[in-house]
mmCIF file of C-alpha atoms in Angstrom:
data_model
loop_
_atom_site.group_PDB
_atom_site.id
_atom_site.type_symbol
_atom_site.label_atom_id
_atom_site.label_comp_id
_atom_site.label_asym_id
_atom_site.label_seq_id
_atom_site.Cartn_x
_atom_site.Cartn_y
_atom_site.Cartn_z
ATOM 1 C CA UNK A 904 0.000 0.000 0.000
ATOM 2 C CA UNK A 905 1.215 3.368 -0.876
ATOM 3 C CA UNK A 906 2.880 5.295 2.259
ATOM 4 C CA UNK A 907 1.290 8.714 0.788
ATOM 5 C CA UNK A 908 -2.391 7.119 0.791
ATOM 6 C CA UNK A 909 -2.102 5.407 3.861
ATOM 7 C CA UNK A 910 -1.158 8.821 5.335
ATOM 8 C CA UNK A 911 -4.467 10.363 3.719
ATOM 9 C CA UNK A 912 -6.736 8.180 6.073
ATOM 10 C CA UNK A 913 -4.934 8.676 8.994
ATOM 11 C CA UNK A 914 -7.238 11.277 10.487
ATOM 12 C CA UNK A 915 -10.462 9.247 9.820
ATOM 13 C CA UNK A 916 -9.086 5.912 11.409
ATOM 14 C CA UNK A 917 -8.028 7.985 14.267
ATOM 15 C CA UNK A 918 -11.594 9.230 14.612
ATOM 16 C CA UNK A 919 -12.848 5.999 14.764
ATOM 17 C CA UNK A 920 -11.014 4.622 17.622
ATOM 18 C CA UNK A 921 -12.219 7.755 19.388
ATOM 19 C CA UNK A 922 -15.762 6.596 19.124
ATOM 20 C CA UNK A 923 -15.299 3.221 19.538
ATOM 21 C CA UNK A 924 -14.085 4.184 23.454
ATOM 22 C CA UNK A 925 -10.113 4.758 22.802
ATOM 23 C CA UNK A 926 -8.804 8.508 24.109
ATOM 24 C CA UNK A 927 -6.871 10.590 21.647
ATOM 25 C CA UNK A 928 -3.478 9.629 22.786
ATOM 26 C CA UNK A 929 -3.911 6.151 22.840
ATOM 27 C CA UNK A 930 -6.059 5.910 19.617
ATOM 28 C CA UNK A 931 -3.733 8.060 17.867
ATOM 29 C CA UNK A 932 -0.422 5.920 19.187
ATOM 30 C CA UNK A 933 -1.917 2.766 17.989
ATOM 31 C CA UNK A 934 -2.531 4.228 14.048
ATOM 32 C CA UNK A 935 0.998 5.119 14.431
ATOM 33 C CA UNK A 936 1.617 1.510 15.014
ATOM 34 C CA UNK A 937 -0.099 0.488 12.890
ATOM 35 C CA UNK A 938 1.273 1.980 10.121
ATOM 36 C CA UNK A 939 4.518 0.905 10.687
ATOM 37 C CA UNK A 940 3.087 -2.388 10.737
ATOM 38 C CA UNK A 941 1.126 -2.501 7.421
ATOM 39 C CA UNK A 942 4.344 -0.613 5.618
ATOM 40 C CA UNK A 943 6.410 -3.514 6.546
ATOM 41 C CA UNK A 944 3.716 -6.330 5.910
ATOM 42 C CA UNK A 945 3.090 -4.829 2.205
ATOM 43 C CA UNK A 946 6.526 -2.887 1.115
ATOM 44 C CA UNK A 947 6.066 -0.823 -2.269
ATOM 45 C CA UNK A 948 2.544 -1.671 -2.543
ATOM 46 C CA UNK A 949 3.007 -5.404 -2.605
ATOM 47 C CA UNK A 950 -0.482 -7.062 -1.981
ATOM 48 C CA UNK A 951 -2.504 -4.740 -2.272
ATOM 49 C CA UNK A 952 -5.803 -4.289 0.011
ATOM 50 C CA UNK A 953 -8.984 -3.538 -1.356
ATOM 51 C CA UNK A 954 -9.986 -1.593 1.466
ATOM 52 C CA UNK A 955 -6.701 0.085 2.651
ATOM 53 C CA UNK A 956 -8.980 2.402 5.660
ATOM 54 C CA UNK A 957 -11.257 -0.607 6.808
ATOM 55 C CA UNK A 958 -7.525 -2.719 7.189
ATOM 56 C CA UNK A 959 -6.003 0.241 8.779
ATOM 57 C CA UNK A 960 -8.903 0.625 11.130
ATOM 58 C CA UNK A 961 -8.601 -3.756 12.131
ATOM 59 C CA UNK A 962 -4.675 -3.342 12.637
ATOM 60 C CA UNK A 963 -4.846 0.017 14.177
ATOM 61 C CA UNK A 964 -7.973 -1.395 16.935
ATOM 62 C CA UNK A 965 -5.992 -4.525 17.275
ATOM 63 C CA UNK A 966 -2.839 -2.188 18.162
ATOM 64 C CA UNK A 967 -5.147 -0.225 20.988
ATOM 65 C CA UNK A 968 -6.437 -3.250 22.752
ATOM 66 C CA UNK A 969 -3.141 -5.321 23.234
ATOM 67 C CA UNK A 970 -1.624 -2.113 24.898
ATOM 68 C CA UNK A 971 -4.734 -1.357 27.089
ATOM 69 C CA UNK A 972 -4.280 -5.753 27.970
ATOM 70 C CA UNK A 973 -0.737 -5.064 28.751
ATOM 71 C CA UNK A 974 -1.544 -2.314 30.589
ATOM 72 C CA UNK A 975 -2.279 -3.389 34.666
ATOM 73 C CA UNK A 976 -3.038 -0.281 36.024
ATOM 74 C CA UNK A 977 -6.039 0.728 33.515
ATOM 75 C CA UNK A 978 -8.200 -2.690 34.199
ATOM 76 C CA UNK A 979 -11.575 -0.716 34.060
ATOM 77 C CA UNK A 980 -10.859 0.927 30.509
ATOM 78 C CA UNK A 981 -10.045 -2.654 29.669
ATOM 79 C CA UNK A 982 -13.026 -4.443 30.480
ATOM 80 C CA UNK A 983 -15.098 -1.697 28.323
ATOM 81 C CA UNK A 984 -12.614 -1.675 25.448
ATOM 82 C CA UNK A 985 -12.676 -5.650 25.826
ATOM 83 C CA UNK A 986 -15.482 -6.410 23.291
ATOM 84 C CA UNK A 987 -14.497 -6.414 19.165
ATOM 85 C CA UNK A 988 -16.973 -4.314 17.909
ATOM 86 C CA UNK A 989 -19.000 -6.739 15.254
ATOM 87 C CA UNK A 990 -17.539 -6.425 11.989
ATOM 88 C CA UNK A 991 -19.606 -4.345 9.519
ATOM 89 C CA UNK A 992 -19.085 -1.511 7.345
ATOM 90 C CA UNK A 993 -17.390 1.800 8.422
ATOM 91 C CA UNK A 994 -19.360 4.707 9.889
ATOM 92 C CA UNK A 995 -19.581 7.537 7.227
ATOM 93 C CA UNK A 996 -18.833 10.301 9.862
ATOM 94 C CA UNK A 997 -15.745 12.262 9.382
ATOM 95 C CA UNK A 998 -14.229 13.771 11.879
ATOM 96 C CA UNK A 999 -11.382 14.920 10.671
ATOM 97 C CA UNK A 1000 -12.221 18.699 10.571
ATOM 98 C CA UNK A 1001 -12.587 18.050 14.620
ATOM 99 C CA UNK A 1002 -8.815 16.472 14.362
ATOM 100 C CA UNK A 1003 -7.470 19.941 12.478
ATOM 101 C CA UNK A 1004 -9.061 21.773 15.193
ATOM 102 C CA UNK A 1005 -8.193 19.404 17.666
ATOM 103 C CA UNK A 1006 -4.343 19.439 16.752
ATOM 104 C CA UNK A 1007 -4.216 23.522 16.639
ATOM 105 C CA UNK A 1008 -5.744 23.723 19.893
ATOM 106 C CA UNK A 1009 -5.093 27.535 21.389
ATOM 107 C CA UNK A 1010 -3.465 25.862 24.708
ATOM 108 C CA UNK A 1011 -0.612 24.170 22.217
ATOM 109 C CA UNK A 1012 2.323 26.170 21.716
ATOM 110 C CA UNK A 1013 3.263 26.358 17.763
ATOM 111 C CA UNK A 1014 6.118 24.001 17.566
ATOM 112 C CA UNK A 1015 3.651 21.635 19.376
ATOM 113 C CA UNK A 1016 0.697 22.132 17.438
ATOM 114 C CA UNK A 1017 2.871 21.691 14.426
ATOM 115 C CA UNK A 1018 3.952 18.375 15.567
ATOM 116 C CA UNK A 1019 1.011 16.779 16.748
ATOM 117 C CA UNK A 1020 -0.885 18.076 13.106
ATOM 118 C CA UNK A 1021 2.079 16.659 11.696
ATOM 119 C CA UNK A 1022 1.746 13.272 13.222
ATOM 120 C CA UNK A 1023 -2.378 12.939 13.885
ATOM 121 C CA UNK A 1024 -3.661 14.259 10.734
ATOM 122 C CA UNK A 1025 -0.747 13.735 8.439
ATOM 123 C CA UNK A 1026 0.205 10.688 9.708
ATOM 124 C CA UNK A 1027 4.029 11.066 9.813
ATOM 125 C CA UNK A 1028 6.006 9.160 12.301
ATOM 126 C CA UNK A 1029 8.274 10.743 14.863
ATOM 127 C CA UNK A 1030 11.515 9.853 13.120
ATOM 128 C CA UNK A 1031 10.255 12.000 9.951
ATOM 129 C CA UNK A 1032 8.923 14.874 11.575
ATOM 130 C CA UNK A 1033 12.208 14.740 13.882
ATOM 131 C CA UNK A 1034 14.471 14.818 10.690
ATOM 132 C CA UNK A 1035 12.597 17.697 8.722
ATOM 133 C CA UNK A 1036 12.652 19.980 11.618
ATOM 134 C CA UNK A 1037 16.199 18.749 12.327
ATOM 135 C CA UNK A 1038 15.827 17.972 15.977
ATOM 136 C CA UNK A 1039 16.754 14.773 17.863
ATOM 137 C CA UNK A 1040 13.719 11.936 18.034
ATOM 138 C CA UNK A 1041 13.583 11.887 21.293
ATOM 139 C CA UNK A 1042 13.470 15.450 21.670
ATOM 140 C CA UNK A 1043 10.348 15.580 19.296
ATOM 141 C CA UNK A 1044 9.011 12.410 21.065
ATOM 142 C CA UNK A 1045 8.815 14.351 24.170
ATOM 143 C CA UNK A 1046 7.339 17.425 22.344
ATOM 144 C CA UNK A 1047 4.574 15.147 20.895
ATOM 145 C CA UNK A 1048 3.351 13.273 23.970
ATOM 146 C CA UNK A 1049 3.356 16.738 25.921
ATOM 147 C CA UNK A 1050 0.713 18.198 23.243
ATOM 148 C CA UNK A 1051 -1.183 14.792 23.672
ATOM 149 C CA UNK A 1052 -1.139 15.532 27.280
ATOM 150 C CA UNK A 1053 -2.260 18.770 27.052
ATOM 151 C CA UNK A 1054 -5.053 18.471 24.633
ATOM 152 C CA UNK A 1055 -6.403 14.591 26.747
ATOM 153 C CA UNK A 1056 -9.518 16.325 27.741
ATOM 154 C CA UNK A 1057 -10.708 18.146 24.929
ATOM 155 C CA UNK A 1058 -13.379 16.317 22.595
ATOM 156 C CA UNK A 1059 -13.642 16.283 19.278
ATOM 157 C CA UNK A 1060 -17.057 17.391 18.951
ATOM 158 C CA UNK A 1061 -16.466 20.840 20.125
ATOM 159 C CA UNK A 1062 -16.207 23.783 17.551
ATOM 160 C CA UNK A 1063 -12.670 25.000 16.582
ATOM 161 C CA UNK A 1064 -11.492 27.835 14.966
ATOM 162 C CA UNK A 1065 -10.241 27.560 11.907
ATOM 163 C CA UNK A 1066 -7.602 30.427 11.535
ATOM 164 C CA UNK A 1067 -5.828 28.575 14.395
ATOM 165 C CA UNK A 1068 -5.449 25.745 11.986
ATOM 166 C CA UNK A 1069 -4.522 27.791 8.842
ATOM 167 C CA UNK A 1070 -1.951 29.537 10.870
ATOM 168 C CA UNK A 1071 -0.201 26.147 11.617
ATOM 169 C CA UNK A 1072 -0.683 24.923 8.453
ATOM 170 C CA UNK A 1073 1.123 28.185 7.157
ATOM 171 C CA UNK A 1074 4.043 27.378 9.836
ATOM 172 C CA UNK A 1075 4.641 23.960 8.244
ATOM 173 C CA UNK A 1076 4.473 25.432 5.077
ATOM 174 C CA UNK A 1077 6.952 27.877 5.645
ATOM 175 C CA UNK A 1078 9.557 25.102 7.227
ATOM 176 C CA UNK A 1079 10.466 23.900 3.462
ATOM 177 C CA UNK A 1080 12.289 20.933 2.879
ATOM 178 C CA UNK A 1081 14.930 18.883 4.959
ATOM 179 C CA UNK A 1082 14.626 15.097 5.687
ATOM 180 C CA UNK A 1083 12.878 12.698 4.038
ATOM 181 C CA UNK A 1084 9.625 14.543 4.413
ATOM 182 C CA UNK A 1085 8.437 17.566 1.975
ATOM 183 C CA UNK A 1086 7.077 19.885 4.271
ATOM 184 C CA UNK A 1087 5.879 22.041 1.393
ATOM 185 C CA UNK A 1088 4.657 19.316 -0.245
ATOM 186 C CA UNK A 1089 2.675 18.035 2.688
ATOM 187 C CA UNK A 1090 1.351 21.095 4.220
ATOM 188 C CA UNK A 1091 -0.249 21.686 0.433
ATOM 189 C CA UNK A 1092 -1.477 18.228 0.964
ATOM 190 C CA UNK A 1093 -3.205 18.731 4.158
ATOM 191 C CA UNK A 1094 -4.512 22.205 3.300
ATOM 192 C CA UNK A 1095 -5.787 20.407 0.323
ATOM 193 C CA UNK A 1096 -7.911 18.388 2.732
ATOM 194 C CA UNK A 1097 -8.926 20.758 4.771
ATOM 195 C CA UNK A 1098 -10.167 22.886 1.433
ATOM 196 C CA UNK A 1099 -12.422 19.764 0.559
ATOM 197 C CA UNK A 1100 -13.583 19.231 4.743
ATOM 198 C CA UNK A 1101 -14.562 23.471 4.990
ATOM 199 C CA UNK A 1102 -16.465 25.995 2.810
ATOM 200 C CA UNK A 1103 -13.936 28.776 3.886
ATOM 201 C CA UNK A 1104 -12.660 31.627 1.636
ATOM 202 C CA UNK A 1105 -9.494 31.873 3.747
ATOM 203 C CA UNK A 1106 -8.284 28.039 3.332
ATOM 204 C CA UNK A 1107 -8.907 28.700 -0.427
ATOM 205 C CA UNK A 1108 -6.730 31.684 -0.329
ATOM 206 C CA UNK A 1109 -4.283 29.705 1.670
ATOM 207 C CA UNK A 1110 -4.445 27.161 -0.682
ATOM 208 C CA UNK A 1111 -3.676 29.232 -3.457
ATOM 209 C CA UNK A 1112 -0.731 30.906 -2.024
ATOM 210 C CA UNK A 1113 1.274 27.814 -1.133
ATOM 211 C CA UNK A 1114 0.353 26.785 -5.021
ATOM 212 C CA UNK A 1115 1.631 29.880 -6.347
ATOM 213 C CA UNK A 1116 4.329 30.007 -4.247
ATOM 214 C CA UNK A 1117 5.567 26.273 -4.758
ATOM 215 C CA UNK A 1118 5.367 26.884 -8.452
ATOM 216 C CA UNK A 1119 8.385 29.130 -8.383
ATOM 217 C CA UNK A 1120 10.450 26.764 -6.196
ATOM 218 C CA UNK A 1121 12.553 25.064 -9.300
ATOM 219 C CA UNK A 1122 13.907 28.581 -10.093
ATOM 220 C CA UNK A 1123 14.680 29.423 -6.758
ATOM 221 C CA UNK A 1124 17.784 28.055 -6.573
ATOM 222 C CA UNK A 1125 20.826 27.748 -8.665
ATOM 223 C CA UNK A 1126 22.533 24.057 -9.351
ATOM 224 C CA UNK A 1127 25.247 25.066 -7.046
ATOM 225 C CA UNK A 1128 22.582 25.377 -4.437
ATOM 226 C CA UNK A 1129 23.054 29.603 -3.880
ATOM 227 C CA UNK A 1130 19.468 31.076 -3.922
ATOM 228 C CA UNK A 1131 18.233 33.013 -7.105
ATOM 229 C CA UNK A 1132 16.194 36.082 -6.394
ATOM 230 C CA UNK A 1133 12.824 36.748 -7.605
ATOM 231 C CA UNK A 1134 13.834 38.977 -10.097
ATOM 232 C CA UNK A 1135 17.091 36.756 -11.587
ATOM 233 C CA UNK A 1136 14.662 33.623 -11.886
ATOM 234 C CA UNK A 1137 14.364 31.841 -15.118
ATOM 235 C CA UNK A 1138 10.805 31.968 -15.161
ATOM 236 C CA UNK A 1139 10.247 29.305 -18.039
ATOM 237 C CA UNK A 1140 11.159 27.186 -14.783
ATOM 238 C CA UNK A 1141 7.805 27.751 -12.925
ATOM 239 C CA UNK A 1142 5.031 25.674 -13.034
ATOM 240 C CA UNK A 1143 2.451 26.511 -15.018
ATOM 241 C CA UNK A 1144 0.177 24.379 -13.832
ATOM 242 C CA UNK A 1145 0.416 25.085 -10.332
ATOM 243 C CA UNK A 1146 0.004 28.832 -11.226
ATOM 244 C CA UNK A 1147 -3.090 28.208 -13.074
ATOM 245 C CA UNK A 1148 -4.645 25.862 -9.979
ATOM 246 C CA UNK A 1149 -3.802 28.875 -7.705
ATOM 247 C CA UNK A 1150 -5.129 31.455 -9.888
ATOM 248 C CA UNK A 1151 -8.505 29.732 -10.040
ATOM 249 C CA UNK A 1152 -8.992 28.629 -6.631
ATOM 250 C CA UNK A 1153 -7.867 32.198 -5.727
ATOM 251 C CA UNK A 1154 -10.356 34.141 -8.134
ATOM 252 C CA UNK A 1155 -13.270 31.946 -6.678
ATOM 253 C CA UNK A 1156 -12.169 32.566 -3.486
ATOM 254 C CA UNK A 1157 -12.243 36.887 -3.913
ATOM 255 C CA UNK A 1158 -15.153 36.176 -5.874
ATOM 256 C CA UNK A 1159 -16.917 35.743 -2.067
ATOM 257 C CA UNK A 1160 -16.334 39.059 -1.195
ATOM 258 C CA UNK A 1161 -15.044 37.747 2.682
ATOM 259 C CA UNK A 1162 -11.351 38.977 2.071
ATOM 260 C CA UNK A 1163 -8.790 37.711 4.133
ATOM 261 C CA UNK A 1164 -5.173 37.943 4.822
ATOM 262 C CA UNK A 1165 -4.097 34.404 3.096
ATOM 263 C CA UNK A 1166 -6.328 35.848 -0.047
ATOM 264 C CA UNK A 1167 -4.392 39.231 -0.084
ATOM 265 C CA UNK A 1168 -1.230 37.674 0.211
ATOM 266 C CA UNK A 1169 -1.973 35.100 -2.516
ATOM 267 C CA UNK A 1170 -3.116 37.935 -4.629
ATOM 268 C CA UNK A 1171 0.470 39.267 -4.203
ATOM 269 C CA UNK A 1172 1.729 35.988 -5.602
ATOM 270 C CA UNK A 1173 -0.521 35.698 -8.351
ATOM 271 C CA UNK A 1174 0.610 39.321 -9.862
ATOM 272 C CA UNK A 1175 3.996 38.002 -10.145
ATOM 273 C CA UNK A 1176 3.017 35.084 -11.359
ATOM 274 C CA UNK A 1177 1.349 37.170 -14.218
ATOM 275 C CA UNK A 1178 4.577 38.512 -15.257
ATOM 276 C CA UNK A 1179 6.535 37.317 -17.985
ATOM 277 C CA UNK A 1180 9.452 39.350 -17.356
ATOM 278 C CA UNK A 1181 10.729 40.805 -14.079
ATOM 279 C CA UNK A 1182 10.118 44.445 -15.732
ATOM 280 C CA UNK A 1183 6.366 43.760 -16.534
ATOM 281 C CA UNK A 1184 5.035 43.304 -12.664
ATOM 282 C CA UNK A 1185 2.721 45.420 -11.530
ATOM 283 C CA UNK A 1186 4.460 46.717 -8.882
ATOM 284 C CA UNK A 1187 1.391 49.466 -8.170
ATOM 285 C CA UNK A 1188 -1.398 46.998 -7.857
ATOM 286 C CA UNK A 1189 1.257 45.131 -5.890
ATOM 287 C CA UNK A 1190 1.372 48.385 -3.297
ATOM 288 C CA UNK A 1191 -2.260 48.139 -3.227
ATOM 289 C CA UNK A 1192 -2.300 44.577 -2.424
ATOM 290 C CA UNK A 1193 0.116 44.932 0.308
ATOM 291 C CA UNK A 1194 -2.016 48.526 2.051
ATOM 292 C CA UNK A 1195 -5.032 46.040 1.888
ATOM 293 C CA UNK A 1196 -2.979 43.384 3.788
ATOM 294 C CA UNK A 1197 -1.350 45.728 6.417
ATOM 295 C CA UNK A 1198 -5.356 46.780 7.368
ATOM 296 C CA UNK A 1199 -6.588 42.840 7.701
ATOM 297 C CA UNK A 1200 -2.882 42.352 9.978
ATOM 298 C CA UNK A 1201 -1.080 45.307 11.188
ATOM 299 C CA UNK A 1202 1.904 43.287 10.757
ATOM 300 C CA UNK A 1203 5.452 44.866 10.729
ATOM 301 C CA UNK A 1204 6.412 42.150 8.315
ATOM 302 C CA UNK A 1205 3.898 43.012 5.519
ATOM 303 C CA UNK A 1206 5.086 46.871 5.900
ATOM 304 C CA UNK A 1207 8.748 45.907 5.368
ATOM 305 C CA UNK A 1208 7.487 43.990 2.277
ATOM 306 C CA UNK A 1209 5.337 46.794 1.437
ATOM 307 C CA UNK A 1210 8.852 48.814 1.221
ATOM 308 C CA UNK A 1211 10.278 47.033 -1.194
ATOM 309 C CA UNK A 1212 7.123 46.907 -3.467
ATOM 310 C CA UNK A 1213 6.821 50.892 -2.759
ATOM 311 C CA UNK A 1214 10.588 50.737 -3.911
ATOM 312 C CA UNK A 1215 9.757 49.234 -7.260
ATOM 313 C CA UNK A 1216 6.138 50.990 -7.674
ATOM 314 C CA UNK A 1217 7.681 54.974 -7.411
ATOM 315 C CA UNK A 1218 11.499 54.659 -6.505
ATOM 316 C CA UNK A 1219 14.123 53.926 -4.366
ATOM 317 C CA UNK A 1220 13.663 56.980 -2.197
ATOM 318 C CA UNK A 1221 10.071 56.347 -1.828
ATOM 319 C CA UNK A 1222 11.303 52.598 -0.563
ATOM 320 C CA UNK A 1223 13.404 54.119 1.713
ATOM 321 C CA UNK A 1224 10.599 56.442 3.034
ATOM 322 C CA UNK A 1225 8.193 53.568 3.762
ATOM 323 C CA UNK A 1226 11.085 51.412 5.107
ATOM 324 C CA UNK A 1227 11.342 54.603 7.680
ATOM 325 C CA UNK A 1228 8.534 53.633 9.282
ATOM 326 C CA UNK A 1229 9.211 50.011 9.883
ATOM 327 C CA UNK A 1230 11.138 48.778 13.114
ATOM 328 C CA UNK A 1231 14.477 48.434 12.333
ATOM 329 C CA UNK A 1232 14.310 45.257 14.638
ATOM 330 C CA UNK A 1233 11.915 43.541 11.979
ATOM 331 C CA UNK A 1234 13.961 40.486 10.758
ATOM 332 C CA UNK A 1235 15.603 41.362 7.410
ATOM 333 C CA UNK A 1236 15.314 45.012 7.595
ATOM 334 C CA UNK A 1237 19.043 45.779 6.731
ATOM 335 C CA UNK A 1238 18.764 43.268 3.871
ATOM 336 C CA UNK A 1239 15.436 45.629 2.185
ATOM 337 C CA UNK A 1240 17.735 48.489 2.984
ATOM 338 C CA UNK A 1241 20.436 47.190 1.275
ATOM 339 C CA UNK A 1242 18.702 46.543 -1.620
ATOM 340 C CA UNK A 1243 16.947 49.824 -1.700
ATOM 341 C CA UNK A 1244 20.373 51.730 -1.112
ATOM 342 C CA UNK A 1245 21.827 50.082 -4.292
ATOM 343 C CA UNK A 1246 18.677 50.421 -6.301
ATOM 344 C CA UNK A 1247 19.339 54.582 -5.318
ATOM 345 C CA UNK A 1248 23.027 54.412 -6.249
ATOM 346 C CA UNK A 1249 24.687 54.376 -2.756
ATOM 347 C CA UNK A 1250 26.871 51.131 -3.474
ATOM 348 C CA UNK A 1251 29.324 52.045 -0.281
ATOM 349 C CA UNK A 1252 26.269 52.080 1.893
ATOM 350 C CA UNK A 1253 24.661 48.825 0.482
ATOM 351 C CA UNK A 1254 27.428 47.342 0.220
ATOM 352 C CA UNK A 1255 27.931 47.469 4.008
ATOM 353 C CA UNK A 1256 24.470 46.797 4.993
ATOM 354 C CA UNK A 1257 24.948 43.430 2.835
ATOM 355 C CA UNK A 1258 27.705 42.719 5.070
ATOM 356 C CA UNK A 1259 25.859 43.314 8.149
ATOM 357 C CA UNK A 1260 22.780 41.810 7.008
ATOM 358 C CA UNK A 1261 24.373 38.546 6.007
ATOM 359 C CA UNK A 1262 25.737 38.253 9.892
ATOM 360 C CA UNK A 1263 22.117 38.793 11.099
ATOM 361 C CA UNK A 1264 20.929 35.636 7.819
ATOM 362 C CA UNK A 1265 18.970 32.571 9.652
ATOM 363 C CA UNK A 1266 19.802 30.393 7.416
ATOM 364 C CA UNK A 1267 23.133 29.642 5.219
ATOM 365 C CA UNK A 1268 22.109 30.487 1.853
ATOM 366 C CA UNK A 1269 20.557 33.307 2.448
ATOM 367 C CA UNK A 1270 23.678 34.340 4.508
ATOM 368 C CA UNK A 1271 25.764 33.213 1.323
ATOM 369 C CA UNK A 1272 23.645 34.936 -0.553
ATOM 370 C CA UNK A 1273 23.956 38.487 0.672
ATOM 371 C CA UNK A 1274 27.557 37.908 1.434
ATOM 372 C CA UNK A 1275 28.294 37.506 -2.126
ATOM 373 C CA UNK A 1276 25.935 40.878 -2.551
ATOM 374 C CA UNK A 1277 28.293 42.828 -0.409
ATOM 375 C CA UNK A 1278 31.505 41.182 -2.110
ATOM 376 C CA UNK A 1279 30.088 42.000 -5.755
ATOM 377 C CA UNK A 1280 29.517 45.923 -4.646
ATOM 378 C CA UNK A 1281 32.822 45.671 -3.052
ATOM 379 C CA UNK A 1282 34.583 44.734 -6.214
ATOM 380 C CA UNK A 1283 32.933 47.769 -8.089
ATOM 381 C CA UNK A 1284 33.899 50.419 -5.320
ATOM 382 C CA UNK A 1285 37.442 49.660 -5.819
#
């Protein structure tokens, strides 16, 4: 059985150990075990089962009642577990909208409501979710079964709120690629079915942005590995298709008249989508895109973005202006000032801001990146 499918009916087999008496933790332990089992039992799809959720649900129930036997101190819970439930069709409910909300519980920190999501509803085990966010196993082991802990009491069929789960959705998103696991790839994958689980404009417009935004990802960096700014991409490299899904879902979703922040900023990404060249963006609607997005968020991060598009849209000075009123503790401030210093013809200036910017890089290629900014201005001033 595919590893990827099996992962899609995670949250539903979870759900129905839930109702059949088994608590979150436990239920969701067992699947986990499950898993493991069925990957080794039938590797790359050997023997395949007809009904891949009703075996998952057998293996997964088995799982849950040998560890509540072997269990001494939890004899009542075993005597009501005891009974196999007759076999029969599954039930039809879904609750694996209550498992989104469920996972992005407000009492979870982020990192922990990222990890559980990661695990309950996308069905990765520790190991993977431990290598893509490049922390020990046990550490994430311990980060896991305190968010199980913390969320024990809450039941699934309370109302949640579904920006919570958009904004982890977006942190998972934003975490990119390392391991084994494509954190792009699956946080598209779960917003995906979320989108099909909600009528919301704002999990469209997420949806849309993470499509528009993944198209450009084969451009963004060169084959030694240095990143490739927007404006240097080879733009024959994006995916068209993924543009084109993202512009749709996007238009229907402004079509509702309910704007949101995910839809403004997915707007953003569609009008440089639309350009064929770097010189034909509309850097003015862009502006207007980002005003409209600083009123839904009064974030400092949208302003400093909102510099650089003011930069493009009427000038470097104008840039500079905007980037005037922006916190100079924002992350990547003295990067956008860099940038707008060389755009105005100050190379000394930019050229030392690139320096100091790269020291203040979280990452390594962007540090690389702006080093070799500040060494290529460098070269010029002598």
């Amino acid at each position: 059985m595919d590893e990827t499918v099996l992962r899609g009916i995670v949250p539903g087999v979870i759900s129905v150990l839930v109702r059949r008496g088994a608590d979150f933790a436990a239920a969701e332990d067992a699947v986990q075990e499950a898993l493991a089992e069925t990957v080794r039992e039938h590797p790359g799809g050997e023997e395949p089962v007809r009904d891949a959720k009703g075996w998952l649900i057998t293996v997964a129930w088995r799982k849950f009642l040998d560890a509540t036997r072997a269990d001494s101190a939890r004899r009542t819970r075993e005597e009501r577990v005891e009974g196999q439930p007759a076999p029969g069709p599954v039930p039809a409910a879904d609750d694996t909208l209550q498992l989104y909300f469920l996972c992005a519980h407000p009492s979870l920190t982020p990192a922990s409501a990222v990890a559980l999501t990661l695990r309950a509803v996308g069905g990765l085990t520790t190991r993977q979710i431990a290598e893509a966010y490049l922390v020990p196993e046990a550490t994430m082991a311990q980060r896991i079964s305190r968010a199980k802990r913390t969320v024990a009491g809450v039941r699934l069929d309370r109302p949640g709120d579904v920006a919570t789960v958009l904004r982890v959705l977006y942190l998972v998103f934003n975490e990119g690629y390392s391991g084994e696991v494509d954190l792009v790839a699956e946080a598209i994958r779960l917003t995906r079915q979320l989108a099909a689980r909600v009528d919301h404009p704002e999990v469209a417009g997420l949806l849309a942005l993470m499509l528009l935004h993944h198209a450009r990802r084969p451009a963004r960096t060169a084959p030694d590995g240095s990143l490739v700014p927007l404006a240097e991409q080879d733009r024959s490299r994006w995916d068209t298709g993924a543009i084109a899904e993202g512009v749709r879902i996007l238009q229907a979703a402004l079509a509702r008249d309910r704007l949101g922040e995910y839809q403004a900023q997915a707007a953003i990404a569609a009008l440089h989508t639309d350009a064929r060249r770097a010189e034909e963006t509309d850097w003015p609607q862009i502006v207007e895109w980002y005003d409209e997005l600083a009123r839904l968020t009064d974030n400092p991060v949208v302003r400093l973005n909102r510099a650089v598009a003011v930069g493009e849209a009427d000038g470097p000075r104008a840039g500079l202006a905007a980037l005037a009123e922006v916190d100079e503790s924002v992350p990547r401030h003295t990067a956008v000032a860099a940038h707008l210093h060389e755009r105005d013809g100050d190379l000394a200036k930019a050229a030392r801001l690139y320096a100091e910017a790269a020291h203040q890089a979280p990452g390594l290629a962007e540090r690389d990146h702006l080093t070799r900014r500040a060494a290529r201005l460098n070269a010029r001033l002598r």
